[in-house]
Tab-separated table of C-alpha atoms in Angstrom:
chain	number	residue	atom	x	y	z
V	1101	UNK	CA	-29.669	9.164	6.779
V	1102	UNK	CA	-29.072	13.017	6.541
V	1103	UNK	CA	-27.876	14.282	3.520
V	1104	UNK	CA	-24.615	15.773	3.227
V	1105	UNK	CA	-25.032	19.434	2.496
V	1106	UNK	CA	-21.353	20.053	1.925
V	1107	UNK	CA	-21.839	17.849	-0.938
V	1108	UNK	CA	-24.480	19.939	-2.225
V	1109	UNK	CA	-22.586	23.088	-1.614
V	1110	UNK	CA	-19.420	21.778	-3.372
V	1111	UNK	CA	-21.689	20.503	-6.345
V	1112	UNK	CA	-23.305	24.110	-6.400
V	1113	UNK	CA	-19.950	25.865	-6.310
V	1114	UNK	CA	-18.616	23.772	-9.177
V	1115	UNK	CA	-21.548	24.320	-11.299
V	1116	UNK	CA	-21.155	28.165	-10.530
V	1117	UNK	CA	-17.091	27.724	-11.847
V	1118	UNK	CA	-18.719	26.004	-14.778
V	1119	UNK	CA	-21.027	28.955	-15.611
V	1120	UNK	CA	-18.068	31.118	-15.231
V	1121	UNK	CA	-15.771	29.116	-17.500
V	1122	UNK	CA	-18.211	29.236	-20.309
V	1123	UNK	CA	-19.065	32.720	-19.693
V	1124	UNK	CA	-15.186	33.313	-20.122
V	1125	UNK	CA	-14.387	30.916	-22.704
V	1126	UNK	CA	-17.348	31.133	-25.028
V	1127	UNK	CA	-18.526	34.705	-25.240
V	1128	UNK	CA	-15.867	36.123	-23.150
V	1129	UNK	CA	-13.599	35.326	-26.219
V	1130	UNK	CA	-14.559	38.595	-27.737
V	1131	UNK	CA	-13.698	40.826	-24.523
V	1132	UNK	CA	-12.059	38.964	-21.496
V	1133	UNK	CA	-8.101	38.775	-21.382
V	1134	UNK	CA	-6.582	35.418	-22.201
V	1135	UNK	CA	-5.230	35.546	-18.524
V	1136	UNK	CA	-8.728	35.699	-16.919
V	1137	UNK	CA	-9.933	32.852	-19.008
V	1138	UNK	CA	-7.012	30.403	-17.963
V	1139	UNK	CA	-7.590	31.463	-14.606
V	1140	UNK	CA	-10.996	30.443	-14.567
V	1141	UNK	CA	-10.081	26.890	-15.194
V	1142	UNK	CA	-8.579	26.658	-11.424
V	1143	UNK	CA	-11.964	24.954	-10.345
V	1144	UNK	CA	-13.131	22.817	-13.219
V	1145	UNK	CA	-14.835	20.044	-14.142
V	1146	UNK	CA	-12.860	17.505	-12.482
V	1147	UNK	CA	-14.440	18.446	-9.298
V	1148	UNK	CA	-17.916	16.922	-10.822
V	1149	UNK	CA	-15.949	13.393	-11.008
V	1150	UNK	CA	-14.432	13.800	-7.611
V	1151	UNK	CA	-17.501	14.437	-5.755
V	1152	UNK	CA	-18.985	11.490	-7.835
V	1153	UNK	CA	-16.563	9.208	-6.193
V	1154	UNK	CA	-17.157	10.347	-2.949
V	1155	UNK	CA	-21.199	9.760	-3.237
V	1156	UNK	CA	-20.833	6.562	-5.084
V	1157	UNK	CA	-21.105	2.989	-3.464
V	1158	UNK	CA	-20.622	-0.576	-4.586
V	1159	UNK	CA	-24.230	-1.282	-5.636
V	1160	UNK	CA	-24.115	-1.941	-9.305
V	1161	UNK	CA	-28.287	-2.195	-9.432
V	1162	UNK	CA	-28.664	1.591	-7.962
V	1163	UNK	CA	-25.815	3.012	-10.132
V	1164	UNK	CA	-27.306	1.406	-13.084
V	1165	UNK	CA	-30.566	2.657	-12.445
V	1166	UNK	CA	-29.422	5.998	-11.542
V	1167	UNK	CA	-27.753	6.484	-14.857
V	1168	UNK	CA	-30.445	5.196	-16.682
V	1169	UNK	CA	-32.755	7.843	-15.236
V	1170	UNK	CA	-29.663	10.543	-15.909
V	1171	UNK	CA	-29.858	9.100	-19.825
V	1172	UNK	CA	-33.871	9.368	-19.861
V	1173	UNK	CA	-33.412	13.019	-18.250
V	1174	UNK	CA	-30.720	13.590	-21.009
V	1175	UNK	CA	-32.526	12.506	-23.915
V	1176	UNK	CA	-36.090	14.420	-22.893
V	1177	UNK	CA	-33.734	17.477	-22.751
V	1178	UNK	CA	-32.128	17.077	-25.876
V	1179	UNK	CA	-35.517	16.394	-27.706
V	1180	UNK	CA	-36.790	19.734	-26.233
V	1181	UNK	CA	-33.595	21.377	-27.640
V	1182	UNK	CA	-34.015	19.816	-30.940
V	1183	UNK	CA	-37.513	21.307	-31.579
V	1184	UNK	CA	-36.586	24.520	-30.093
V	1185	UNK	CA	-33.553	24.769	-32.442
V	1186	UNK	CA	-35.770	23.551	-35.124
V	1187	UNK	CA	-38.615	26.082	-34.821
V	1188	UNK	CA	-36.564	28.878	-34.300
V	1189	UNK	CA	-35.133	27.847	-37.748
V	1190	UNK	CA	-38.610	27.569	-39.259
V	1191	UNK	CA	-39.541	31.151	-37.628
V	1192	UNK	CA	-36.517	32.682	-39.072
V	1193	UNK	CA	-36.943	31.248	-42.414
V	1194	UNK	CA	-40.694	32.064	-42.477
V	1195	UNK	CA	-40.927	35.699	-41.277
V	1196	UNK	CA	-37.554	36.650	-42.107
V	1197	UNK	CA	-34.817	35.168	-44.464
V	1198	UNK	CA	-31.981	32.804	-44.948
V	1199	UNK	CA	-29.704	35.707	-44.891
V	1200	UNK	CA	-31.084	37.180	-41.264
V	1201	UNK	CA	-30.607	33.446	-39.929
V	1202	UNK	CA	-26.974	33.481	-41.091
V	1203	UNK	CA	-26.480	36.971	-39.773
V	1204	UNK	CA	-28.041	35.974	-36.289
V	1205	UNK	CA	-25.904	32.857	-35.875
V	1206	UNK	CA	-22.883	34.883	-37.062
V	1207	UNK	CA	-23.016	36.530	-33.791
V	1208	UNK	CA	-21.497	33.252	-32.039
V	1209	UNK	CA	-18.289	34.009	-34.354
V	1210	UNK	CA	-16.914	32.166	-37.219
V	1211	UNK	CA	-15.505	29.267	-35.306
V	1212	UNK	CA	-19.024	28.058	-34.775
V	1213	UNK	CA	-20.389	27.291	-38.259
V	1214	UNK	CA	-23.757	25.987	-38.557
V	1215	UNK	CA	-24.681	22.665	-39.286
V	1216	UNK	CA	-27.791	22.725	-41.136
V	1217	UNK	CA	-30.264	25.737	-41.338
V	1218	UNK	CA	-33.396	24.471	-42.874
V	1219	UNK	CA	-36.928	23.954	-42.663
V	1220	UNK	CA	-36.526	20.218	-42.744
V	1221	UNK	CA	-35.966	18.611	-39.278
V	1222	UNK	CA	-32.575	17.476	-39.419
V	1223	UNK	CA	-33.539	14.100	-37.439
V	1224	UNK	CA	-29.951	12.380	-37.794
V	1225	UNK	CA	-28.905	15.395	-35.231
V	1226	UNK	CA	-31.487	13.842	-32.653
V	1227	UNK	CA	-30.060	10.539	-33.093
V	1228	UNK	CA	-27.000	11.398	-32.830
V	1229	UNK	CA	-27.379	13.414	-29.328
V	1230	UNK	CA	-29.363	10.334	-28.082
V	1231	UNK	CA	-26.114	8.129	-28.498
V	1232	UNK	CA	-23.945	10.925	-27.144
V	1233	UNK	CA	-22.177	12.135	-30.446
V	1234	UNK	CA	-22.589	16.133	-29.784
V	1235	UNK	CA	-22.758	17.565	-33.160
V	1236	UNK	CA	-23.824	21.445	-32.861
V	1237	UNK	CA	-27.127	22.471	-32.006
V	1238	UNK	CA	-26.756	25.926	-34.080
V	1239	UNK	CA	-28.904	28.102	-32.069
V	1240	UNK	CA	-27.436	27.140	-28.756
V	1241	UNK	CA	-23.773	26.323	-29.831
V	1242	UNK	CA	-22.553	26.079	-25.967
V	1243	UNK	CA	-24.517	23.095	-24.955
V	1244	UNK	CA	-23.061	20.494	-27.142
V	1245	UNK	CA	-19.497	22.067	-26.254
V	1246	UNK	CA	-19.776	21.475	-22.888
V	1247	UNK	CA	-21.523	17.850	-23.135
V	1248	UNK	CA	-18.540	15.880	-23.587
V	1249	UNK	CA	-18.599	15.664	-19.594
V	1250	UNK	CA	-21.466	13.753	-19.537
V	1251	UNK	CA	-20.280	10.902	-21.852
V	1252	UNK	CA	-16.988	10.468	-19.673
V	1253	UNK	CA	-19.081	10.404	-16.575
V	1254	UNK	CA	-21.199	7.605	-17.898
V	1255	UNK	CA	-18.215	5.537	-18.963
V	1256	UNK	CA	-16.436	6.070	-15.579
V	1257	UNK	CA	-19.281	5.534	-13.393
V	1258	UNK	CA	-20.043	2.182	-15.050
V	1259	UNK	CA	-16.231	1.248	-14.531
V	1260	UNK	CA	-16.121	2.902	-11.107
V	1261	UNK	CA	-18.845	0.604	-9.639
V	1262	UNK	CA	-17.519	-2.367	-11.167
V	1263	UNK	CA	-14.097	-2.128	-9.461
V	1264	UNK	CA	-15.903	-1.195	-6.335
V	1265	UNK	CA	-18.264	-3.970	-6.447
V	1266	UNK	CA	-16.153	-6.776	-7.696
V	1267	UNK	CA	-12.363	-5.691	-6.691
V	1268	UNK	CA	-12.598	-3.802	-3.426
V	1269	UNK	CA	-9.611	-5.240	-2.121
V	1270	UNK	CA	-7.909	-3.950	-5.533
V	1271	UNK	CA	-8.964	-0.303	-5.745
V	1272	UNK	CA	-5.728	1.109	-4.993
V	1273	UNK	CA	-4.074	-0.996	-7.643
V	1274	UNK	CA	-6.639	0.369	-10.245
V	1275	UNK	CA	-5.607	3.738	-9.113
V	1276	UNK	CA	-2.084	3.091	-9.639
V	1277	UNK	CA	-2.958	1.329	-13.251
V	1278	UNK	CA	-5.081	4.432	-14.348
V	1279	UNK	CA	-2.000	6.938	-12.784
V	1280	UNK	CA	0.300	4.943	-14.665
V	1281	UNK	CA	-1.381	4.911	-17.848
V	1282	UNK	CA	-1.867	8.818	-17.530
V	1283	UNK	CA	1.612	9.076	-17.087
V	1284	UNK	CA	2.866	6.890	-20.173
V	1285	UNK	CA	0.349	8.328	-22.573
V	1286	UNK	CA	2.014	11.753	-21.255
V	1287	UNK	CA	5.618	10.836	-21.880
V	1288	UNK	CA	5.008	9.036	-25.176
V	1289	UNK	CA	2.391	11.351	-26.723
V	1290	UNK	CA	2.559	9.636	-30.085
V	1291	UNK	CA	0.748	6.657	-28.483
V	1292	UNK	CA	-1.971	8.972	-26.595
V	1293	UNK	CA	-5.415	7.284	-27.369
V	1294	UNK	CA	-7.809	9.127	-29.365
V	1295	UNK	CA	-11.350	8.806	-28.203
V	1296	UNK	CA	-12.495	8.562	-24.212
V	1297	UNK	CA	-9.396	6.508	-23.235
V	1298	UNK	CA	-7.206	9.454	-21.955
V	1299	UNK	CA	-10.069	11.304	-20.169
V	1300	UNK	CA	-11.267	8.004	-18.684
V	1301	UNK	CA	-7.669	6.953	-17.454
V	1302	UNK	CA	-7.243	10.504	-15.624
V	1303	UNK	CA	-10.793	11.144	-14.237
V	1304	UNK	CA	-11.391	7.195	-12.990
V	1305	UNK	CA	-8.262	7.717	-10.905
V	1306	UNK	CA	-9.667	10.980	-9.440
V	1307	UNK	CA	-13.053	8.888	-8.920
V	1308	UNK	CA	-11.475	6.040	-7.013
V	1309	UNK	CA	-9.419	8.343	-4.963
V	1310	UNK	CA	-12.204	10.447	-3.874
V	1311	UNK	CA	-14.276	7.231	-3.097
V	1312	UNK	CA	-11.053	6.180	-0.801
V	1313	UNK	CA	-11.615	9.500	1.256
V	1314	UNK	CA	-15.366	8.866	1.641
V	1315	UNK	CA	-16.247	9.241	5.503
V	1316	UNK	CA	-12.631	10.288	5.941
V	1317	UNK	CA	-10.640	13.704	6.116
V	1318	UNK	CA	-6.731	14.589	5.554
V	1319	UNK	CA	-5.093	14.915	8.273
V	1320	UNK	CA	-4.238	18.691	9.514
V	1321	UNK	CA	-0.807	18.024	9.650
V	1322	UNK	CA	-0.714	16.795	6.080
V	1323	UNK	CA	-2.235	19.819	4.492
V	1324	UNK	CA	0.810	21.968	4.424
V	1325	UNK	CA	2.462	19.451	2.987
V	1326	UNK	CA	0.452	18.537	0.205
V	1327	UNK	CA	-0.096	22.269	-0.990
V	1328	UNK	CA	3.614	22.508	-0.725
V	1329	UNK	CA	3.717	19.614	-3.183
V	1330	UNK	CA	1.226	21.133	-5.279
V	1331	UNK	CA	3.240	24.409	-5.510
V	1332	UNK	CA	6.498	22.656	-6.131
V	1333	UNK	CA	4.605	20.803	-9.297
V	1334	UNK	CA	3.485	24.160	-10.503
V	1335	UNK	CA	6.894	25.788	-10.223
V	1336	UNK	CA	8.393	22.371	-11.961
V	1337	UNK	CA	5.487	23.152	-14.909
V	1338	UNK	CA	6.472	26.425	-15.608
V	1339	UNK	CA	10.343	26.004	-15.442
V	1340	UNK	CA	10.052	22.664	-17.665
V	1341	UNK	CA	7.313	24.107	-20.282
V	1342	UNK	CA	8.340	27.571	-20.201
V	1343	UNK	CA	5.687	30.517	-18.945
V	1344	UNK	CA	3.909	30.365	-22.250
V	1345	UNK	CA	2.530	27.023	-20.776
V	1346	UNK	CA	-0.020	29.168	-18.858
V	1347	UNK	CA	-1.641	30.015	-22.067
V	1348	UNK	CA	-1.963	26.572	-23.315
V	1349	UNK	CA	-3.974	25.360	-20.149
V	1350	UNK	CA	-7.079	24.817	-21.878
V	1351	UNK	CA	-5.621	23.109	-24.849
V	1352	UNK	CA	-3.943	20.930	-22.440
V	1353	UNK	CA	-7.328	19.728	-21.211
V	1354	UNK	CA	-8.835	17.838	-24.213
V	1355	UNK	CA	-7.502	15.326	-23.516
V	1356	UNK	CA	-6.117	15.878	-20.079
V	1357	UNK	CA	-2.018	16.442	-20.069
V	1358	UNK	CA	0.267	16.977	-17.590
V	1359	UNK	CA	-0.233	20.857	-17.312
V	1360	UNK	CA	-3.611	20.534	-16.988
V	1361	UNK	CA	-3.468	17.611	-14.552
V	1362	UNK	CA	-1.078	19.771	-12.251
V	1363	UNK	CA	-3.322	22.910	-12.849
V	1364	UNK	CA	-6.487	20.898	-11.318
V	1365	UNK	CA	-4.423	19.737	-8.215
V	1366	UNK	CA	-5.371	22.903	-6.485
V	1367	UNK	CA	-9.300	22.420	-6.636
V	1368	UNK	CA	-9.026	18.965	-6.060
V	1369	UNK	CA	-7.174	19.197	-3.152
V	1370	UNK	CA	-9.287	21.971	-1.683
V	1371	UNK	CA	-12.147	20.129	-2.073
V	1372	UNK	CA	-11.089	16.925	-0.353
V	1373	UNK	CA	-9.547	19.237	2.716
V	1374	UNK	CA	-12.598	20.709	3.062
V	1375	UNK	CA	-14.629	17.544	3.013
V	1376	UNK	CA	-15.714	16.838	6.694
V	1377	UNK	CA	-14.140	20.131	8.038
V	1378	UNK	CA	-16.631	22.588	6.279
V	1379	UNK	CA	-19.824	21.982	8.132
V	1380	UNK	CA	-22.911	23.298	5.761
V	1381	UNK	CA	-26.033	23.292	8.174
V	1382	UNK	CA	-28.473	25.107	6.139
V	1383	UNK	CA	-30.003	24.918	2.825
V	1384	UNK	CA	-28.983	27.962	0.649
V	1385	UNK	CA	-28.803	29.412	-2.614
V	1386	UNK	CA	-25.556	26.969	-3.418
V	1387	UNK	CA	-26.888	23.972	-2.146
V	1388	UNK	CA	-29.817	24.615	-3.961
V	1389	UNK	CA	-27.853	24.427	-7.604
V	1390	UNK	CA	-25.877	21.611	-6.003
V	1391	UNK	CA	-29.222	19.575	-5.593
V	1392	UNK	CA	-30.070	20.270	-9.118
V	1393	UNK	CA	-26.801	20.358	-10.864
V	1394	UNK	CA	-27.787	18.180	-13.654
V	1395	UNK	CA	-30.729	20.871	-14.746
V	1396	UNK	CA	-28.470	23.659	-14.053
V	1397	UNK	CA	-25.718	22.057	-16.266
V	1398	UNK	CA	-28.173	21.989	-19.113
V	1399	UNK	CA	-29.410	25.420	-18.290
V	1400	UNK	CA	-26.223	26.899	-18.520
V	1401	UNK	CA	-25.292	25.893	-21.915
V	1402	UNK	CA	-28.491	27.484	-23.128
V	1403	UNK	CA	-27.956	30.696	-21.082
V	1404	UNK	CA	-24.380	30.980	-22.275
V	1405	UNK	CA	-25.433	31.073	-25.727
V	1406	UNK	CA	-28.112	33.523	-25.068
V	1407	UNK	CA	-25.556	36.259	-23.420
V	1408	UNK	CA	-23.667	36.278	-26.708
V	1409	UNK	CA	-26.159	39.057	-27.854
V	1410	UNK	CA	-25.658	40.967	-24.906
V	1411	UNK	CA	-21.841	40.885	-25.327
V	1412	UNK	CA	-21.902	41.893	-28.778
V	1413	UNK	CA	-24.169	44.764	-27.908
V	1414	UNK	CA	-22.383	46.234	-24.937
V	1415	UNK	CA	-18.377	45.134	-25.506
V	1416	UNK	CA	-17.548	48.359	-27.119
V	1417	UNK	CA	-19.467	50.438	-24.324
V	1418	UNK	CA	-17.923	49.089	-21.027
V	1419	UNK	CA	-14.832	47.959	-19.457
V	1420	UNK	CA	-14.319	44.206	-19.991
V	1421	UNK	CA	-14.185	43.689	-16.106
V	1422	UNK	CA	-17.424	45.217	-15.467
V	1423	UNK	CA	-18.876	43.640	-18.682
V	1424	UNK	CA	-17.742	40.112	-17.348
V	1425	UNK	CA	-19.203	40.930	-13.944
V	1426	UNK	CA	-22.469	41.917	-15.638
V	1427	UNK	CA	-22.697	38.896	-18.030
V	1428	UNK	CA	-21.712	36.361	-15.325
V	1429	UNK	CA	-24.594	37.801	-13.105
V	1430	UNK	CA	-27.019	37.669	-16.236
V	1431	UNK	CA	-25.825	33.896	-17.093
V	1432	UNK	CA	-26.356	32.551	-13.558
V	1433	UNK	CA	-29.844	34.301	-13.264
V	1434	UNK	CA	-30.668	32.881	-16.928
V	1435	UNK	CA	-29.330	29.458	-15.698
V	1436	UNK	CA	-31.750	29.583	-12.583
V	1437	UNK	CA	-34.800	30.727	-14.898
V	1438	UNK	CA	-34.110	28.032	-17.618
V	1439	UNK	CA	-33.323	25.155	-15.033
V	1440	UNK	CA	-36.578	25.629	-13.114
V	1441	UNK	CA	-38.111	25.330	-16.833
V	1442	UNK	CA	-35.994	22.317	-17.721
V	1443	UNK	CA	-37.233	20.698	-14.451
V	1444	UNK	CA	-40.959	21.091	-15.622
V	1445	UNK	CA	-40.124	19.911	-19.216
V	1446	UNK	CA	-38.565	16.706	-17.429
V	1447	UNK	CA	-41.587	16.065	-15.245
V	1448	UNK	CA	-43.636	16.159	-18.328
V	1449	UNK	CA	-41.556	14.127	-20.532
V	1450	UNK	CA	-41.482	11.531	-17.418
V	1451	UNK	CA	-45.148	11.833	-17.390
V	1452	UNK	CA	-45.381	11.188	-20.989
V	1453	UNK	CA	-43.215	7.731	-20.773
V	1454	UNK	CA	-45.200	6.562	-17.839
V	1455	UNK	CA	-48.683	7.304	-19.755
V	1456	UNK	CA	-46.998	5.365	-23.044
V	1457	UNK	CA	-45.910	2.434	-20.400
V	1458	UNK	CA	-49.502	1.993	-19.087
V	1459	UNK	CA	-50.984	1.940	-22.422
V	1460	UNK	CA	-48.554	-0.461	-24.037
V	1461	UNK	CA	-48.345	-2.648	-20.999
V	1462	UNK	CA	-51.692	-4.094	-21.363
């Protein structure tokens, strides 16, 4: 079966969009106008959940095996990150001073306070990371700030495959249930549950809707109607909430509320409109990113942390738009380099685990 390069292309474009979002919302807080930061959310993380739905099937064993492999790859990465963070702190305390380290970390802004600058390893942080409690990595704050996606993905992938496997005739009912729950949570915000319930209710609906579109395409005559409905929803949103809601889209993302849901409809619709229409016939720069999306997702957290230091050095000497373009390009280049390195770290980690397996099997 030939690989659908459109899926890789869409994952690659979504990953590039995530890099831009983290360029705008993290180091970009120092110089990028709020309007640009909000517009960066047009193509956001919801695309990944839709793409997961398109590519998922009802094979429980295959899905759980894939999630187990992802969990191990994630654990290898955070172990590497833990020691990278720790050894940097030891280096700073040994050759410089606590004041130098505090000055270094102040580059990220007062919002991101350090959790433990010490030459004693904070093993509880590593344990928390393994269990998807994303306490901050002081040297690379963007990494854990972007990992909320991974926990939600694990949860909805399990729920999704169970629904597809055991309730194949009732998928539409589950979509309806998720949408109704999302609507109820928004109509009665006082009962909006904490934790991952609100996230999973909305994103599981996206996952299942995308799965129902697998192998299909939106009829050409329906496309203008769908986009007109989205435009009407956006007009209603600004009329009902007021123009200031534009600046609160990101706040309505955690967890997803109606303004953010409406804001995300354009990108989700565009993804499904182009599905089975846009033909990608050759491997390219973007499909390479899509094939290695998880490593680029890990890498962009590190690269988006590193570019802070370039921003601080240049933000007073360049127009904001020129600096934004420069930082975005540098962020992509760094993510490429770091992703390649992380793949090698992952390969090494799996070899170590295989070595341990052989030694302990006997």
